mmCIF file of C-alpha atoms and ligand atoms in Angstrom:
data_model
loop_
_atom_site.group_PDB
_atom_site.id
_atom_site.type_symbol
_atom_site.label_atom_id
_atom_site.label_comp_id
_atom_site.label_asym_id
_atom_site.label_seq_id
_atom_site.Cartn_x
_atom_site.Cartn_y
_atom_site.Cartn_z
ATOM 1 C CA MET A 18 12.884 1.781 101.392
ATOM 2 C CA SER A 19 10.696 4.228 102.764
ATOM 3 C CA ALA A 20 6.777 3.578 103.188
ATOM 4 C CA SER A 21 6.144 6.951 100.997
ATOM 5 C CA ASP A 22 8.097 5.172 98.147
ATOM 6 C CA SER A 23 6.413 1.917 98.509
ATOM 7 C CA HIS A 24 4.148 0.839 95.626
ATOM 8 C CA ILE A 25 2.319 -1.747 97.472
ATOM 9 C CA LEU A 26 -1.271 -0.996 98.329
ATOM 10 C CA PRO A 27 -0.859 0.190 102.071
ATOM 11 C CA VAL A 28 -3.179 -2.399 103.866
ATOM 12 C CA TYR A 29 -0.188 -3.392 105.947
ATOM 13 C CA SER A 30 2.278 -2.166 108.229
ATOM 14 C CA PRO A 31 5.131 -4.825 107.825
ATOM 15 C CA PRO A 32 8.548 -4.290 110.009
ATOM 16 C CA GLU A 33 11.698 -3.231 108.034
ATOM 17 C CA GLN A 34 13.301 -6.326 107.902
ATOM 18 C CA ILE A 35 13.504 -8.245 104.428
ATOM 19 C CA PHE A 36 13.572 -11.851 104.696
ATOM 20 C CA VAL A 37 15.291 -13.990 102.255
ATOM 21 C CA ARG A 38 15.945 -17.299 103.091
ATOM 22 C CA GLY A 39 14.778 -19.947 105.633
ATOM 23 C CA GLU A 40 15.423 -23.203 106.675
ATOM 24 C CA GLY A 41 13.556 -25.096 109.679
ATOM 25 C CA CYS A 42 12.200 -22.738 112.283
ATOM 26 C CA TRP A 43 14.836 -20.156 111.223
ATOM 27 C CA ILE A 44 14.669 -17.407 108.792
ATOM 28 C CA TRP A 45 17.359 -14.812 107.772
ATOM 29 C CA ASP A 46 17.131 -11.524 106.674
ATOM 30 C CA ASP A 47 18.908 -9.769 104.125
ATOM 31 C CA LYS A 48 21.252 -8.480 106.395
ATOM 32 C CA GLY A 49 22.249 -11.923 107.388
ATOM 33 C CA ASP A 50 20.856 -11.799 110.957
ATOM 34 C CA LYS A 51 19.046 -14.712 111.954
ATOM 35 C CA TYR A 52 15.489 -14.991 113.563
ATOM 36 C CA LEU A 53 13.432 -17.604 115.576
ATOM 37 C CA ASP A 54 10.107 -17.952 113.534
ATOM 38 C CA CYS A 55 7.427 -18.622 115.949
ATOM 39 C CA ILE A 56 4.676 -17.389 113.687
ATOM 40 C CA ALA A 57 4.923 -19.365 110.160
ATOM 41 C CA GLY A 58 3.615 -17.377 107.960
ATOM 42 C CA ILE A 59 0.508 -17.482 110.048
ATOM 43 C CA ALA A 60 0.450 -20.847 110.851
ATOM 44 C CA VAL A 61 1.694 -22.011 107.250
ATOM 45 C CA ASN A 62 5.153 -23.528 107.261
ATOM 46 C CA ALA A 63 3.829 -26.234 108.925
ATOM 47 C CA LEU A 64 7.066 -28.292 108.311
ATOM 48 C CA GLY A 65 9.077 -25.271 108.427
ATOM 49 C CA HIS A 66 10.795 -23.314 105.504
ATOM 50 C CA ALA A 67 12.156 -25.012 102.655
ATOM 51 C CA PRO A 68 11.579 -28.440 103.766
ATOM 52 C CA PRO A 69 13.644 -30.955 101.164
ATOM 53 C CA VAL A 70 10.536 -32.951 101.050
ATOM 54 C CA LEU A 71 8.475 -29.917 99.543
ATOM 55 C CA GLN A 72 11.056 -28.681 97.374
ATOM 56 C CA LYS A 73 11.849 -32.013 95.812
ATOM 57 C CA ALA A 74 7.561 -32.201 95.269
ATOM 58 C CA LEU A 75 7.872 -29.074 93.700
ATOM 59 C CA THR A 76 10.686 -28.915 91.605
ATOM 60 C CA GLU A 77 9.988 -32.354 90.261
ATOM 61 C CA GLN A 78 6.493 -31.234 89.114
ATOM 62 C CA ALA A 79 7.867 -27.902 88.090
ATOM 63 C CA ALA A 80 10.063 -29.704 85.581
ATOM 64 C CA LYS A 81 7.031 -31.911 84.409
ATOM 65 C CA LEU A 82 3.692 -29.490 84.270
ATOM 66 C CA TRP A 83 2.588 -26.760 86.274
ATOM 67 C CA HIS A 84 -1.247 -25.895 84.969
ATOM 68 C CA THR A 85 -3.966 -27.190 82.610
ATOM 69 C CA SER A 86 -6.766 -25.732 84.692
ATOM 70 C CA ASN A 87 -9.811 -27.988 85.396
ATOM 71 C CA MET A 88 -10.994 -28.738 82.394
ATOM 72 C CA PHE A 89 -8.974 -31.353 82.611
ATOM 73 C CA LYS A 90 -8.440 -34.252 85.173
ATOM 74 C CA VAL A 91 -5.290 -33.346 87.747
ATOM 75 C CA LYS A 92 -3.857 -36.614 89.105
ATOM 76 C CA GLY A 93 -2.766 -34.950 92.172
ATOM 77 C CA GLN A 94 -6.171 -33.787 93.028
ATOM 78 C CA GLU A 95 -7.661 -37.327 92.994
ATOM 79 C CA GLU A 96 -4.707 -38.548 95.066
ATOM 80 C CA LEU A 97 -5.001 -35.764 97.737
ATOM 81 C CA ALA A 98 -9.008 -36.001 97.804
ATOM 82 C CA ALA A 99 -8.696 -39.789 98.615
ATOM 83 C CA LYS A 100 -6.338 -38.843 101.497
ATOM 84 C CA TYR A 101 -8.325 -36.127 103.104
ATOM 85 C CA VAL A 102 -11.390 -38.351 102.807
ATOM 86 C CA ARG A 103 -9.684 -41.561 104.263
ATOM 87 C CA ASP A 104 -8.702 -39.418 107.290
ATOM 88 C CA SER A 105 -11.802 -37.355 107.586
ATOM 89 C CA PHE A 106 -15.615 -37.064 107.801
ATOM 90 C CA ALA A 107 -16.086 -36.093 104.308
ATOM 91 C CA ASP A 108 -17.097 -37.795 100.918
ATOM 92 C CA VAL A 109 -15.982 -34.856 98.620
ATOM 93 C CA VAL A 110 -13.021 -32.391 98.458
ATOM 94 C CA PHE A 111 -12.928 -28.964 96.391
ATOM 95 C CA PHE A 112 -9.403 -27.557 95.872
ATOM 96 C CA THR A 113 -9.091 -23.738 96.155
ATOM 97 C CA ASN A 114 -6.054 -21.149 96.059
ATOM 98 C CA SER A 115 -6.601 -19.764 99.472
ATOM 99 C CA GLY A 116 -8.695 -19.706 102.575
ATOM 100 C CA THR A 117 -11.238 -17.151 101.743
ATOM 101 C CA GLU A 118 -12.135 -18.994 98.674
ATOM 102 C CA ALA A 119 -12.434 -22.314 100.764
ATOM 103 C CA ILE A 120 -14.789 -20.250 102.887
ATOM 104 C CA GLU A 121 -16.825 -18.933 99.958
ATOM 105 C CA GLY A 122 -17.468 -22.409 98.596
ATOM 106 C CA ALA A 123 -18.376 -23.844 102.141
ATOM 107 C CA LEU A 124 -20.717 -21.248 102.519
ATOM 108 C CA LYS A 125 -22.079 -21.687 98.963
ATOM 109 C CA THR A 126 -22.552 -25.577 99.539
ATOM 110 C CA ALA A 127 -24.729 -25.111 102.492
ATOM 111 C CA ARG A 128 -26.856 -22.837 100.893
ATOM 112 C CA LYS A 129 -27.321 -24.911 98.053
ATOM 113 C CA TYR A 130 -28.042 -27.742 100.094
ATOM 114 C CA HIS A 131 -30.974 -26.477 101.582
ATOM 115 C CA THR A 132 -32.257 -25.395 97.999
ATOM 116 C CA ALA A 133 -31.634 -28.845 96.799
ATOM 117 C CA ASN A 134 -33.880 -30.003 99.431
ATOM 118 C CA GLY A 135 -36.681 -27.610 98.573
ATOM 119 C CA ASN A 136 -36.056 -25.384 101.234
ATOM 120 C CA PRO A 137 -34.345 -22.021 99.536
ATOM 121 C CA GLU A 138 -35.580 -19.842 102.021
ATOM 122 C CA ARG A 139 -32.964 -21.300 104.681
ATOM 123 C CA ILE A 140 -30.064 -18.978 103.671
ATOM 124 C CA ASP A 141 -28.946 -17.284 107.089
ATOM 125 C CA ILE A 142 -25.271 -18.113 108.194
ATOM 126 C CA ILE A 143 -24.766 -17.749 111.676
ATOM 127 C CA GLY A 144 -21.355 -16.853 113.015
ATOM 128 C CA PHE A 145 -19.603 -15.629 115.959
ATOM 129 C CA GLN A 146 -18.295 -12.328 117.205
ATOM 130 C CA GLY A 147 -14.279 -12.296 117.163
ATOM 131 C CA SER A 148 -14.134 -14.897 114.164
ATOM 132 C CA PHE A 149 -12.329 -14.431 111.171
ATOM 133 C CA HIS A 150 -13.057 -16.099 107.669
ATOM 134 C CA GLY A 151 -11.229 -14.200 105.026
ATOM 135 C CA ARG A 152 -11.547 -11.059 103.120
ATOM 136 C CA SER A 153 -14.438 -11.900 100.634
ATOM 137 C CA TYR A 154 -17.789 -10.098 100.889
ATOM 138 C CA ALA A 155 -19.138 -13.446 102.034
ATOM 139 C CA ALA A 156 -16.351 -13.838 104.552
ATOM 140 C CA ILE A 157 -16.497 -10.618 106.074
ATOM 141 C CA ASN A 158 -20.241 -10.501 106.679
ATOM 142 C CA ALA A 159 -19.784 -14.066 108.092
ATOM 143 C CA SER A 160 -17.708 -12.950 110.543
ATOM 144 C CA GLY A 161 -19.448 -9.474 110.985
ATOM 145 C CA ASN A 162 -16.191 -7.450 112.236
ATOM 146 C CA PRO A 163 -17.117 -3.828 111.696
ATOM 147 C CA SER A 164 -13.879 -2.849 110.693
ATOM 148 C CA TYR A 165 -13.766 -5.164 107.960
ATOM 149 C CA LEU A 166 -17.100 -4.134 106.914
ATOM 150 C CA ASP A 167 -17.274 -0.596 107.122
ATOM 151 C CA GLY A 168 -17.486 1.549 103.866
ATOM 152 C CA PHE A 169 -17.624 -1.547 101.691
ATOM 153 C CA GLY A 170 -21.353 -0.856 100.997
ATOM 154 C CA PRO A 171 -24.347 -2.536 102.459
ATOM 155 C CA ARG A 172 -23.933 -5.724 104.637
ATOM 156 C CA LEU A 173 -25.454 -8.734 102.727
ATOM 157 C CA PRO A 174 -28.258 -10.347 103.656
ATOM 158 C CA GLY A 175 -28.304 -14.061 105.168
ATOM 159 C CA PHE A 176 -25.632 -13.146 108.070
ATOM 160 C CA VAL A 177 -25.982 -12.944 111.918
ATOM 161 C CA GLN A 178 -23.271 -13.179 114.676
ATOM 162 C CA VAL A 179 -23.996 -13.958 118.131
ATOM 163 C CA PRO A 180 -21.581 -13.435 120.502
ATOM 164 C CA PHE A 181 -18.827 -16.178 121.610
ATOM 165 C CA GLY A 182 -19.785 -18.649 123.998
ATOM 166 C CA ASP A 183 -23.557 -17.232 124.479
ATOM 167 C CA HIS A 184 -25.387 -20.359 123.990
ATOM 168 C CA ASP A 185 -28.784 -18.597 124.456
ATOM 169 C CA ALA A 186 -27.939 -15.975 121.965
ATOM 170 C CA LEU A 187 -27.271 -19.063 119.495
ATOM 171 C CA LYS A 188 -30.335 -20.842 120.138
ATOM 172 C CA ALA A 189 -32.566 -17.529 119.940
ATOM 173 C CA ALA A 190 -30.748 -16.950 116.422
ATOM 174 C CA VAL A 191 -31.820 -20.336 115.243
ATOM 175 C CA GLY A 192 -34.671 -20.381 113.222
ATOM 176 C CA PRO A 193 -36.749 -21.984 110.283
ATOM 177 C CA THR A 194 -34.320 -19.918 107.704
ATOM 178 C CA THR A 195 -31.093 -21.249 109.417
ATOM 179 C CA ALA A 196 -29.087 -22.542 106.617
ATOM 180 C CA ALA A 197 -25.540 -23.035 108.420
ATOM 181 C CA LEU A 198 -23.024 -22.280 111.435
ATOM 182 C CA ILE A 199 -19.863 -21.206 110.728
ATOM 183 C CA ILE A 200 -17.158 -21.489 113.709
ATOM 184 C CA GLU A 201 -13.463 -21.903 113.812
ATOM 185 C CA PRO A 202 -12.787 -24.643 116.345
ATOM 186 C CA VAL A 203 -9.843 -22.697 117.698
ATOM 187 C CA GLN A 204 -10.607 -18.716 117.017
ATOM 188 C CA GLY A 205 -7.152 -17.748 115.231
ATOM 189 C CA GLU A 206 -7.165 -13.913 114.595
ATOM 190 C CA GLY A 207 -9.948 -13.367 116.774
ATOM 191 C CA GLY A 208 -7.803 -13.610 119.832
ATOM 192 C CA VAL A 209 -6.817 -17.385 119.724
ATOM 193 C CA ARG A 210 -9.793 -19.071 121.899
ATOM 194 C CA ALA A 211 -10.293 -22.540 121.916
ATOM 195 C CA VAL A 212 -14.220 -23.418 121.835
ATOM 196 C CA PRO A 213 -14.820 -26.116 125.011
ATOM 197 C CA GLU A 214 -15.190 -29.420 123.269
ATOM 198 C CA SER A 215 -18.408 -29.981 124.972
ATOM 199 C CA CYS A 216 -19.812 -26.861 122.961
ATOM 200 C CA LEU A 217 -18.856 -28.386 119.744
ATOM 201 C CA ARG A 218 -20.751 -31.098 120.773
ATOM 202 C CA GLU A 219 -23.812 -29.256 121.818
ATOM 203 C CA LEU A 220 -23.558 -27.186 118.295
ATOM 204 C CA ARG A 221 -23.941 -30.608 116.774
ATOM 205 C CA ALA A 222 -26.861 -31.739 118.447
ATOM 206 C CA LEU A 223 -28.786 -28.174 117.915
ATOM 207 C CA ALA A 224 -27.934 -28.669 114.245
ATOM 208 C CA ASP A 225 -29.117 -32.028 113.855
ATOM 209 C CA LYS A 226 -32.636 -31.000 115.856
ATOM 210 C CA GLU A 227 -33.081 -27.811 113.695
ATOM 211 C CA GLY A 228 -31.777 -28.886 110.482
ATOM 212 C CA PHE A 229 -28.972 -26.762 109.508
ATOM 213 C CA LEU A 230 -25.694 -27.522 108.498
ATOM 214 C CA ILE A 231 -22.053 -26.702 110.607
ATOM 215 C CA ILE A 232 -19.239 -25.470 108.677
ATOM 216 C CA PHE A 233 -15.991 -25.674 110.755
ATOM 217 C CA ASP A 234 -13.541 -23.046 109.675
ATOM 218 C CA GLU A 235 -10.376 -25.388 110.276
ATOM 219 C CA VAL A 236 -8.134 -22.712 108.118
ATOM 220 C CA GLN A 237 -6.057 -22.043 110.713
ATOM 221 C CA SER A 238 -6.464 -24.538 113.203
ATOM 222 C CA GLY A 239 -6.281 -27.577 110.902
ATOM 223 C CA ALA A 240 -3.230 -29.538 109.390
ATOM 224 C CA GLY A 241 -1.980 -31.237 112.709
ATOM 225 C CA ARG A 242 -1.458 -27.258 114.391
ATOM 226 C CA THR A 243 -3.711 -28.704 117.674
ATOM 227 C CA GLY A 244 -1.955 -32.498 117.509
ATOM 228 C CA LYS A 245 -4.467 -33.778 115.571
ATOM 229 C CA MET A 246 -4.968 -33.452 111.714
ATOM 230 C CA TRP A 247 -8.156 -31.107 112.530
ATOM 231 C CA ALA A 248 -8.908 -29.342 115.703
ATOM 232 C CA HIS A 249 -12.861 -30.641 115.655
ATOM 233 C CA GLN A 250 -11.510 -34.507 115.946
ATOM 234 C CA TRP A 251 -10.803 -33.742 119.723
ATOM 235 C CA SER A 252 -14.423 -33.411 120.450
ATOM 236 C CA GLY A 253 -15.571 -36.322 118.833
ATOM 237 C CA ILE A 254 -18.416 -34.772 116.520
ATOM 238 C CA THR A 255 -17.871 -33.861 112.805
ATOM 239 C CA PRO A 256 -18.861 -30.846 110.420
ATOM 240 C CA ASP A 257 -21.021 -31.280 107.062
ATOM 241 C CA ILE A 258 -18.396 -29.154 105.907
ATOM 242 C CA MET A 259 -15.028 -27.740 106.622
ATOM 243 C CA ALA A 260 -12.670 -25.150 104.773
ATOM 244 C CA VAL A 261 -8.965 -25.528 105.425
ATOM 245 C CA ALA A 262 -5.949 -23.815 103.662
ATOM 246 C CA LYS A 263 -2.772 -22.401 105.436
ATOM 247 C CA GLY A 264 -0.794 -25.152 106.618
ATOM 248 C CA VAL A 265 -2.243 -27.870 104.177
ATOM 249 C CA GLY A 266 0.148 -26.648 101.641
ATOM 250 C CA GLY A 267 3.229 -25.971 103.965
ATOM 251 C CA GLY A 268 3.811 -22.694 102.302
ATOM 252 C CA PHE A 269 2.541 -23.034 98.873
ATOM 253 C CA PRO A 270 -0.949 -21.281 98.477
ATOM 254 C CA MET A 271 -3.630 -23.829 98.636
ATOM 255 C CA GLY A 272 -6.882 -24.586 100.202
ATOM 256 C CA ALA A 273 -9.706 -27.067 99.903
ATOM 257 C CA PHE A 274 -13.427 -27.580 101.568
ATOM 258 C CA LEU A 275 -14.395 -30.675 102.202
ATOM 259 C CA ALA A 276 -18.067 -32.146 102.661
ATOM 260 C CA THR A 277 -20.404 -35.113 103.374
ATOM 261 C CA LYS A 278 -21.849 -36.380 100.321
ATOM 262 C CA ASP A 279 -25.159 -35.484 101.811
ATOM 263 C CA ALA A 280 -24.155 -31.887 102.258
ATOM 264 C CA ALA A 281 -22.595 -31.333 98.921
ATOM 265 C CA LYS A 282 -25.601 -32.510 96.934
ATOM 266 C CA GLY A 283 -26.608 -29.189 95.594
ATOM 267 C CA MET A 284 -22.793 -28.713 93.948
ATOM 268 C CA VAL A 285 -23.791 -30.206 90.714
ATOM 269 C CA ARG A 286 -21.842 -29.873 87.235
ATOM 270 C CA GLY A 287 -21.543 -26.162 86.377
ATOM 271 C CA VAL A 288 -22.644 -24.304 89.748
ATOM 272 C CA HIS A 289 -18.902 -23.651 90.863
ATOM 273 C CA GLY A 290 -15.271 -23.622 89.700
ATOM 274 C CA THR A 291 -11.728 -22.128 89.527
ATOM 275 C CA THR A 292 -9.104 -21.800 87.026
ATOM 276 C CA PHE A 293 -5.934 -22.200 89.186
ATOM 277 C CA GLY A 294 -7.681 -24.295 92.564
ATOM 278 C CA GLY A 295 -5.685 -27.755 92.791
ATOM 279 C CA ASN A 296 -3.327 -26.916 90.159
ATOM 280 C CA PRO A 297 -0.605 -29.791 89.557
ATOM 281 C CA LEU A 298 2.113 -27.576 91.734
ATOM 282 C CA ALA A 299 -0.154 -26.709 94.414
ATOM 283 C CA MET A 300 -0.996 -30.615 94.353
ATOM 284 C CA ALA A 301 2.274 -31.766 94.112
ATOM 285 C CA VAL A 302 3.145 -30.068 97.431
ATOM 286 C CA GLY A 303 -0.270 -30.490 98.918
ATOM 287 C CA ASN A 304 0.276 -34.450 98.924
ATOM 288 C CA ALA A 305 3.928 -34.448 100.090
ATOM 289 C CA CYS A 306 2.852 -32.129 102.967
ATOM 290 C CA TYR A 307 -0.185 -34.218 103.753
ATOM 291 C CA ASP A 308 1.909 -37.478 103.776
ATOM 292 C CA GLU A 309 4.361 -35.658 106.328
ATOM 293 C CA LEU A 310 1.109 -34.516 108.419
ATOM 294 C CA ALA A 311 -0.114 -37.648 108.349
ATOM 295 C CA LYS A 312 2.529 -39.506 110.151
ATOM 296 C CA PRO A 313 1.913 -40.475 113.653
ATOM 297 C CA GLU A 314 5.144 -39.514 114.751
ATOM 298 C CA MET A 315 4.322 -35.807 113.527
ATOM 299 C CA MET A 316 1.332 -35.770 115.830
ATOM 300 C CA HIS A 317 3.436 -37.494 118.618
ATOM 301 C CA HIS A 318 5.719 -34.835 118.107
ATOM 302 C CA VAL A 319 3.128 -31.960 117.929
ATOM 303 C CA ASN A 320 1.496 -32.943 121.180
ATOM 304 C CA THR A 321 4.775 -33.540 123.168
ATOM 305 C CA VAL A 322 6.122 -29.845 122.137
ATOM 306 C CA ALA A 323 2.911 -28.427 122.474
ATOM 307 C CA ASN A 324 2.620 -29.574 126.014
ATOM 308 C CA HIS A 325 6.011 -28.078 127.051
ATOM 309 C CA LEU A 326 5.008 -24.912 125.389
ATOM 310 C CA GLY A 327 1.768 -24.926 127.034
ATOM 311 C CA GLN A 328 3.465 -25.474 130.394
ATOM 312 C CA ALA A 329 6.029 -22.961 129.703
ATOM 313 C CA LEU A 330 3.570 -20.286 128.857
ATOM 314 C CA GLU A 331 1.570 -21.089 132.166
ATOM 315 C CA GLY A 332 5.056 -20.401 133.924
ATOM 316 C CA LEU A 333 4.930 -17.102 132.029
ATOM 317 C CA LYS A 334 1.721 -16.135 133.597
ATOM 318 C CA ASP A 335 2.949 -17.190 137.109
ATOM 319 C CA ARG A 336 5.947 -15.003 137.066
ATOM 320 C CA HIS A 337 4.261 -11.903 134.977
ATOM 321 C CA PRO A 338 0.800 -11.516 136.716
ATOM 322 C CA ASN A 339 0.662 -7.857 136.134
ATOM 323 C CA LEU A 340 1.228 -8.504 132.245
ATOM 324 C CA VAL A 341 0.102 -12.055 131.549
ATOM 325 C CA VAL A 342 -3.892 -12.449 131.910
ATOM 326 C CA ASP A 343 -4.590 -16.013 130.287
ATOM 327 C CA VAL A 344 -2.804 -18.453 128.258
ATOM 328 C CA ARG A 345 -5.179 -19.305 125.358
ATOM 329 C CA GLY A 346 -5.521 -22.006 122.450
ATOM 330 C CA LYS A 347 -4.429 -25.300 121.839
ATOM 331 C CA GLY A 348 -1.448 -27.362 120.567
ATOM 332 C CA LEU A 349 0.691 -25.130 118.555
ATOM 333 C CA LEU A 350 -1.929 -22.622 118.339
ATOM 334 C CA ARG A 351 -1.206 -20.185 121.550
ATOM 335 C CA GLY A 352 -1.903 -17.257 122.649
ATOM 336 C CA LEU A 353 -1.020 -15.018 125.631
ATOM 337 C CA LYS A 354 -3.633 -12.473 126.431
ATOM 338 C CA LEU A 355 -2.173 -9.607 127.915
ATOM 339 C CA LYS A 356 -3.028 -6.690 129.722
ATOM 340 C CA ILE A 357 -1.430 -4.221 127.364
ATOM 341 C CA ASP A 358 -1.368 -3.823 123.639
ATOM 342 C CA PRO A 359 1.044 -6.801 122.444
ATOM 343 C CA LYS A 360 2.525 -4.913 119.402
ATOM 344 C CA PRO A 361 5.212 -3.657 121.526
ATOM 345 C CA ILE A 362 6.036 -6.796 123.232
ATOM 346 C CA GLN A 363 5.956 -8.285 119.587
ATOM 347 C CA GLY A 364 8.567 -5.467 118.287
ATOM 348 C CA ALA A 365 10.895 -6.264 121.319
ATOM 349 C CA LEU A 366 10.740 -9.977 120.559
ATOM 350 C CA ARG A 367 11.890 -9.089 117.004
ATOM 351 C CA ASP A 368 14.677 -6.979 118.343
ATOM 352 C CA ARG A 369 15.724 -10.245 119.932
ATOM 353 C CA LYS A 370 15.384 -12.135 116.861
ATOM 354 C CA VAL A 371 12.206 -13.923 117.982
ATOM 355 C CA LEU A 372 9.040 -13.408 115.199
ATOM 356 C CA VAL A 373 5.792 -14.078 116.836
ATOM 357 C CA GLY A 374 1.830 -12.679 115.963
ATOM 358 C CA VAL A 375 -0.842 -10.866 117.624
ATOM 359 C CA ALA A 376 -4.438 -11.638 117.396
ATOM 360 C CA GLY A 377 -7.558 -9.704 118.775
ATOM 361 C CA ASP A 378 -8.207 -8.987 122.332
ATOM 362 C CA ASN A 379 -4.524 -8.211 123.255
ATOM 363 C CA VAL A 380 -3.381 -11.410 122.710
ATOM 364 C CA LEU A 381 0.371 -12.349 121.556
ATOM 365 C CA ARG A 382 0.213 -15.134 119.353
ATOM 366 C CA LEU A 383 2.497 -18.219 118.718
ATOM 367 C CA ALA A 384 1.886 -20.695 115.885
ATOM 368 C CA PRO A 385 5.699 -22.111 115.257
ATOM 369 C CA PRO A 386 6.392 -24.682 112.495
ATOM 370 C CA LEU A 387 4.968 -27.799 113.723
ATOM 371 C CA VAL A 388 8.531 -29.127 113.547
ATOM 372 C CA ILE A 389 10.013 -26.607 116.274
ATOM 373 C CA SER A 390 11.797 -28.587 119.174
ATOM 374 C CA GLU A 391 11.766 -28.300 122.566
ATOM 375 C CA ALA A 392 14.947 -26.435 122.752
ATOM 376 C CA GLU A 393 13.761 -23.964 120.328
ATOM 377 C CA ILE A 394 10.222 -23.449 122.295
ATOM 378 C CA ARG A 395 12.609 -22.908 125.366
ATOM 379 C CA GLN A 396 14.472 -19.936 123.692
ATOM 380 C CA ALA A 397 11.425 -18.404 122.288
ATOM 381 C CA VAL A 398 9.465 -18.333 125.718
ATOM 382 C CA ASP A 399 13.200 -16.964 127.715
ATOM 383 C CA ALA A 400 13.156 -14.409 125.237
ATOM 384 C CA ILE A 401 9.490 -13.537 126.049
ATOM 385 C CA ASP A 402 9.864 -13.949 129.681
ATOM 386 C CA ALA A 403 12.908 -11.433 128.982
ATOM 387 C CA VAL A 404 10.972 -8.815 127.026
ATOM 388 C CA LEU A 405 7.851 -8.863 129.984
ATOM 389 C CA GLY A 406 10.298 -8.477 132.502
ATOM 390 C CA ALA A 407 11.963 -5.557 130.791
ATOM 391 C CA HIS A 408 8.558 -3.984 129.964
ATOM 392 C CA ALA A 409 7.727 -4.473 133.561
ATOM 393 C CA ALA A 410 10.800 -2.863 135.056
ATOM 394 C CA GLN A 411 10.329 0.034 132.402
ATOM 395 C CA ALA A 412 6.622 0.677 133.611
ATOM 396 C CA GLY A 413 7.784 0.452 137.293
ATOM 397 C CA ALA A 414 5.280 -2.373 137.860
HETATM 398 C C1 PLP B 502 -6.458 -16.886 107.335
HETATM 399 C C2 PLP B 502 -7.819 -17.375 107.840
HETATM 400 C C3 PLP B 502 -8.659 -17.472 106.763
HETATM 401 C C4 PLP B 502 -8.660 -16.759 105.109
HETATM 402 O O1 PLP B 502 -7.452 -17.262 104.422
HETATM 403 P P1 PLP B 502 -6.630 -16.507 103.358
HETATM 404 O O2 PLP B 502 -5.766 -17.865 103.038
HETATM 405 O O3 PLP B 502 -5.985 -15.540 104.087
HETATM 406 O O4 PLP B 502 -7.744 -16.418 102.460
HETATM 407 C C5 PLP B 502 -9.912 -18.060 106.932
HETATM 408 N N1 PLP B 502 -10.042 -18.540 108.141
HETATM 409 C C6 PLP B 502 -9.204 -18.433 109.010
HETATM 410 C C7 PLP B 502 -9.738 -19.180 110.271
HETATM 411 C C8 PLP B 502 -8.034 -18.027 108.642
HETATM 412 O O5 PLP B 502 -7.191 -18.051 109.798
#
């Protein structure tokens, strides 16, 4: 089908392949060609494609009960919230259908906290340039990226951005109307940049001193992707509110925001809600997925293969100094910052049956299923090596 025959709103530019089946880290197109998937639906298929444990959870639930809405208690929500709380800073959880909705709820919770404390003037949300928090009005205003904001009407008041890593600009932006700071512990879309752990600790100290809240956007960095359940756990500090999605559902669309009891004090009966969020299907898969992610051997595996991947990417940087500027990210959320546009490299890799992503700042992005093996990583890195080599040869570099 050519693009002009399509009835899909043309906001994406997908390649021609149509994928019809997946298993583990592999995905097949409708011609029967097999690809190694190193992007996993943008860090979503944490346990790989169609993992039997999630198939079972989904189909068993599908035979019982799909949806009741939040007019009624959903047993799976209580179970999954208890697990999230057991393993995190949080006391309460609200389930959503997507990352954007989790961000939306997190931002509302932060402002409502200050209102509940008698400080309704505290509305300002400080974000970072190059961040990505989703596509709702609040989310695009929080990230401040002009290409997502322009033409959609006036910017919302109460959102400020400071340059990534600029501590002085951040301190200057904080004031008596600051409500919260929102940050991805590892920036995903913006270029796969990990925030140094020391910076996260400084942010926590600043927030405590100035009386604003910290929201971690772990939609991409969470769910075990960096080798701990939540990426911020490497730093030893905790946020007041956290948004999660992507990997937590292993491919079923779901997310959540988590908060301490204190940070959530304004979110009382009637002020927020959702029809679909936390429905029995999502909760069946979410519980089964979390149980797998929470096994110590799973994080052990992620750390082992991530170490291997990190070293292999450093090797690529050494072998292709004219093309690779930097190795970025953490765990199994990695980027190669290139001197060139990464899209042709991504396309050439697809021709070699390896799927990768790209991110801002000329970054080739890898976010494979967490269950990827060392041999599969080797295969992917060898393909990148060959493609970079061919590009250099062609460019006469
Ligand atoms: C993907 C993403 C979002 C938005 O999630 P959706 O499920 O696409 O709405 C928000 N924040 C980060 C860091 C993301 O990577």
